[in-house]
């Protein structure tokens, strides 16, 4: 039987067939395709902050990308460019805390990595261009930035991302975010961009807890999802 991997989803206006601008629970199919290709069954989880009981049916959890985290999660007021989704914040915080307590394998992607850091006591930069002086992590609407990162040798992030073409732990990744991790809390930082932005965090004490700031589901990086599914099988 294939492991079951839950993927959190957005609620956004969407159009299909004769239906225009209807509220829909959705996720980019690239997430589903990546989980399926890794040998698992993907289950999409709409926001629901009643309880975390669904985790009993899951073998692993992916916290997907999306809108900004509400800065109330780390004790700050929202900046002028912060656009949050409180329904996702509440639901995903509930799921993530329960998953960490039960040592369920967890992969956080982009927003998911940021939520992982905040849940573990960290905080965010609300607008990275104010910190690093450029828009390279999100060059424009719907445009991924590509840049180099350096991975910590021996880390889970290095294991799933590889050593790069030169064997020096440097790889190119695709990013789309204007917020970033300022403080990882209790997590270990295991990858950095050239400008110092944190690109991966993990908890070595857990079976599989990894957050990546890039989008492996869009880049066709199968190893990261295969590693998650391998952990789910145990």
Short mmCIF file of C-alpha atoms in Angstrom, two decimals:
data_model
loop_
_atom_site.label_atom_id
_atom_site.label_comp_id
_atom_site.label_asym_id
_atom_site.label_seq_id
_atom_site.Cartn_x
_atom_site.Cartn_y
_atom_site.Cartn_z
CA UNK A 1 0.00 0.00 0.00
CA UNK A 2 1.30 3.44 -0.89
CA UNK A 3 2.01 5.88 1.93
CA UNK A 4 -0.52 8.70 2.23
CA UNK A 5 0.91 12.23 2.12
CA UNK A 6 -1.28 15.18 3.03
CA UNK A 7 -0.68 18.50 1.25
CA UNK A 8 -2.14 21.70 2.66
CA UNK A 9 -4.04 23.90 0.22
CA UNK A 10 -5.20 27.42 -0.46
CA UNK A 11 -8.69 28.86 -0.48
CA UNK A 12 -8.73 31.34 -3.33
CA UNK A 13 -11.13 32.59 -6.01
CA UNK A 14 -10.85 30.33 -9.06
CA UNK A 15 -12.63 29.82 -12.37
CA UNK A 16 -13.41 26.57 -14.20
CA UNK A 17 -16.04 25.56 -16.72
CA UNK A 18 -19.07 27.79 -16.25
CA UNK A 19 -18.02 28.84 -12.73
CA UNK A 20 -16.29 32.20 -12.42
CA UNK A 21 -14.44 33.51 -9.37
CA UNK A 22 -15.72 30.87 -6.98
CA UNK A 23 -13.98 30.22 -3.66
CA UNK A 24 -12.03 26.97 -4.14
CA UNK A 25 -9.71 24.81 -2.09
CA UNK A 26 -6.82 24.22 -4.48
CA UNK A 27 -3.14 23.50 -4.90
CA UNK A 28 -0.81 23.47 -7.91
CA UNK A 29 -0.85 20.01 -9.42
CA UNK A 30 2.96 19.95 -9.40
CA UNK A 31 2.79 19.11 -5.68
CA UNK A 32 0.50 16.16 -6.35
CA UNK A 33 2.60 14.98 -9.30
CA UNK A 34 5.78 15.09 -7.20
CA UNK A 35 4.23 13.02 -4.41
CA UNK A 36 2.75 10.52 -6.87
CA UNK A 37 6.05 10.15 -8.72
CA UNK A 38 7.75 9.43 -5.39
CA UNK A 39 5.45 6.46 -4.84
CA UNK A 40 2.83 7.87 -2.47
CA UNK A 41 -0.84 8.84 -2.56
CA UNK A 42 -1.45 12.60 -2.31
CA UNK A 43 -4.38 13.89 -0.28
CA UNK A 44 -5.23 17.61 -0.44
CA UNK A 45 -6.09 19.21 2.90
CA UNK A 46 -8.27 22.35 2.88
CA UNK A 47 -7.98 24.76 5.81
CA UNK A 48 -9.75 23.38 8.90
CA UNK A 49 -8.85 24.54 12.39
CA UNK A 50 -11.25 22.31 14.33
CA UNK A 51 -8.74 19.58 15.13
CA UNK A 52 -5.71 17.70 13.77
CA UNK A 53 -7.38 14.27 13.71
CA UNK A 54 -6.69 13.87 9.97
CA UNK A 55 -3.04 13.19 10.84
CA UNK A 56 -4.09 9.73 12.05
CA UNK A 57 -4.76 8.85 8.41
CA UNK A 58 -1.50 10.32 7.07
CA UNK A 59 2.02 8.96 6.81
CA UNK A 60 3.60 12.36 6.07
CA UNK A 61 2.64 16.03 5.78
CA UNK A 62 3.62 18.73 3.30
CA UNK A 63 2.99 22.36 4.24
CA UNK A 64 2.74 24.01 0.84
CA UNK A 65 3.72 27.47 -0.36
CA UNK A 66 1.39 30.40 -0.65
CA UNK A 67 0.59 33.75 0.93
CA UNK A 68 2.53 35.44 3.72
CA UNK A 69 2.32 34.25 7.30
CA UNK A 70 0.45 36.56 9.63
CA UNK A 71 3.11 38.26 11.78
CA UNK A 72 0.89 37.84 14.86
CA UNK A 73 2.29 34.29 14.88
CA UNK A 74 5.66 35.72 15.94
CA UNK A 75 4.50 38.76 17.89
CA UNK A 76 4.78 41.52 15.30
CA UNK A 77 2.43 43.91 13.53
CA UNK A 78 1.92 43.45 9.78
CA UNK A 79 4.08 45.53 7.47
CA UNK A 80 2.63 47.43 4.49
CA UNK A 81 3.41 44.63 2.02
CA UNK A 82 2.34 41.64 4.14
CA UNK A 83 -0.70 39.78 2.77
CA UNK A 84 -1.68 36.89 5.01
CA UNK A 85 -4.36 34.19 5.06
CA UNK A 86 -5.50 33.74 8.68
CA UNK A 87 -7.51 30.60 7.84
CA UNK A 88 -4.39 28.85 6.58
CA UNK A 89 -2.32 30.16 9.49
CA UNK A 90 -4.71 28.68 12.04
CA UNK A 91 -5.22 25.37 10.26
CA UNK A 92 -1.61 24.72 9.33
CA UNK A 93 -0.29 25.75 12.74
CA UNK A 94 -2.62 23.22 14.34
CA UNK A 95 -1.56 20.46 11.95
CA UNK A 96 2.15 21.24 12.17
CA UNK A 97 2.29 21.33 15.95
CA UNK A 98 0.50 17.99 16.17
CA UNK A 99 2.71 16.47 13.46
CA UNK A 100 5.87 17.55 15.29
CA UNK A 101 4.60 16.12 18.57
CA UNK A 102 3.89 12.75 16.94
CA UNK A 103 7.14 12.72 14.88
CA UNK A 104 5.24 12.53 11.60
CA UNK A 105 7.54 13.24 8.63
CA UNK A 106 7.10 16.89 7.60
CA UNK A 107 8.26 18.84 4.56
CA UNK A 108 7.70 22.60 4.51
CA UNK A 109 8.01 24.34 1.14
CA UNK A 110 8.48 28.13 0.92
CA UNK A 111 5.67 29.43 3.19
CA UNK A 112 5.77 25.97 4.76
CA UNK A 113 9.42 26.42 5.76
CA UNK A 114 8.60 29.81 7.25
CA UNK A 115 5.73 28.35 9.28
CA UNK A 116 8.03 25.57 10.47
CA UNK A 117 10.56 28.12 11.74
CA UNK A 118 7.91 30.27 13.44
CA UNK A 119 6.28 27.22 15.04
CA UNK A 120 9.67 26.31 16.48
CA UNK A 121 10.08 29.74 18.08
CA UNK A 122 11.54 31.77 15.22
CA UNK A 123 10.48 34.88 13.34
CA UNK A 124 10.51 36.29 9.81
CA UNK A 125 11.73 39.23 7.78
CA UNK A 126 8.45 40.61 6.45
CA UNK A 127 9.98 42.04 3.25
CA UNK A 128 13.34 40.68 2.12
CA UNK A 129 14.22 43.48 -0.34
CA UNK A 130 14.44 45.80 2.67
CA UNK A 131 17.05 43.43 4.13
CA UNK A 132 19.11 42.25 1.15
CA UNK A 133 18.55 45.18 -1.21
CA UNK A 134 17.25 43.24 -4.20
CA UNK A 135 14.22 41.40 -5.60
CA UNK A 136 16.17 38.35 -6.72
CA UNK A 137 14.15 35.97 -4.56
CA UNK A 138 10.95 37.08 -6.33
CA UNK A 139 11.84 39.05 -9.46
CA UNK A 140 8.25 39.75 -10.52
CA UNK A 141 4.67 38.48 -10.39
CA UNK A 142 4.69 34.79 -11.32
CA UNK A 143 8.44 34.84 -12.07
CA UNK A 144 10.76 32.50 -10.16
CA UNK A 145 14.19 33.72 -9.18
CA UNK A 146 17.15 31.36 -9.69
CA UNK A 147 20.21 31.68 -7.50
CA UNK A 148 22.90 29.64 -5.80
CA UNK A 149 22.75 28.20 -2.31
CA UNK A 150 25.34 26.53 -0.10
CA UNK A 151 24.33 23.39 1.81
CA UNK A 152 25.62 22.21 5.17
CA UNK A 153 27.64 19.01 4.60
CA UNK A 154 26.03 15.93 6.12
CA UNK A 155 22.64 17.58 6.57
CA UNK A 156 19.29 16.26 5.40
CA UNK A 157 19.05 19.24 3.04
CA UNK A 158 22.38 18.31 1.45
CA UNK A 159 21.27 14.69 1.14
CA UNK A 160 18.10 15.58 -0.76
CA UNK A 161 19.54 18.44 -2.84
CA UNK A 162 22.90 16.90 -3.76
CA UNK A 163 26.42 18.29 -3.89
CA UNK A 164 25.97 20.32 -7.07
CA UNK A 165 27.83 20.04 -10.37
CA UNK A 166 31.19 20.89 -8.79
CA UNK A 167 30.75 18.62 -5.77
CA UNK A 168 31.13 21.56 -3.40
CA UNK A 169 27.64 21.64 -1.90
CA UNK A 170 26.48 24.53 -4.08
CA UNK A 171 23.34 24.15 -6.17
CA UNK A 172 20.96 26.43 -8.06
CA UNK A 173 17.39 26.69 -6.78
CA UNK A 174 14.17 28.39 -7.84
CA UNK A 175 12.53 30.77 -5.37
CA UNK A 176 9.42 32.90 -5.18
CA UNK A 177 9.10 34.73 -1.89
CA UNK A 178 9.44 38.20 -0.43
CA UNK A 179 9.52 37.08 3.20
CA UNK A 180 12.27 35.02 4.77
CA UNK A 181 13.40 33.40 7.99
CA UNK A 182 15.16 35.86 10.29
CA UNK A 183 15.42 33.50 13.26
CA UNK A 184 15.01 29.69 12.87
CA UNK A 185 14.09 29.15 16.52
CA UNK A 186 15.16 25.71 17.67
CA UNK A 187 15.78 24.43 14.13
CA UNK A 188 19.18 23.98 12.52
CA UNK A 189 19.95 26.15 9.47
CA UNK A 190 21.39 23.94 6.74
CA UNK A 191 21.38 26.07 3.58
CA UNK A 192 22.05 29.72 2.75
CA UNK A 193 21.71 31.87 -0.35
CA UNK A 194 24.66 33.91 -1.54
CA UNK A 195 23.17 36.98 0.15
CA UNK A 196 22.84 35.18 3.48
CA UNK A 197 19.11 34.44 3.28
CA UNK A 198 18.25 31.18 5.06
CA UNK A 199 17.23 28.56 2.47
CA UNK A 200 16.74 25.38 4.52
CA UNK A 201 16.02 24.43 8.13
CA UNK A 202 15.64 21.04 9.76
CA UNK A 203 15.36 19.17 13.04
CA UNK A 204 18.02 16.44 13.23
CA UNK A 205 16.28 14.93 16.28
CA UNK A 206 13.21 14.00 14.24
CA UNK A 207 12.71 11.26 11.64
CA UNK A 208 12.20 13.81 8.85
CA UNK A 209 11.52 17.49 9.50
CA UNK A 210 12.79 19.71 6.69
CA UNK A 211 11.90 23.13 5.37
CA UNK A 212 13.16 24.47 2.06
CA UNK A 213 12.65 28.00 0.80
CA UNK A 214 12.73 26.94 -2.84
CA UNK A 215 10.17 25.04 -4.93
CA UNK A 216 11.39 21.50 -5.71
CA UNK A 217 7.94 20.53 -6.99
CA UNK A 218 8.30 23.04 -9.85
CA UNK A 219 11.92 22.19 -10.60
CA UNK A 220 11.36 18.44 -10.93
CA UNK A 221 13.56 17.63 -7.92
CA UNK A 222 12.36 14.12 -7.13
CA UNK A 223 14.89 13.17 -4.45
CA UNK A 224 13.38 15.43 -1.79
CA UNK A 225 9.94 13.85 -2.22
CA UNK A 226 11.38 10.35 -2.44
CA UNK A 227 13.18 10.92 0.86
CA UNK A 228 9.96 12.13 2.48
CA UNK A 229 8.10 9.05 1.22
CA UNK A 230 10.90 6.76 2.41
CA UNK A 231 10.53 8.26 5.88
CA UNK A 232 6.76 7.85 5.65
CA UNK A 233 7.19 4.14 4.94
CA UNK A 234 8.99 3.63 8.26
#
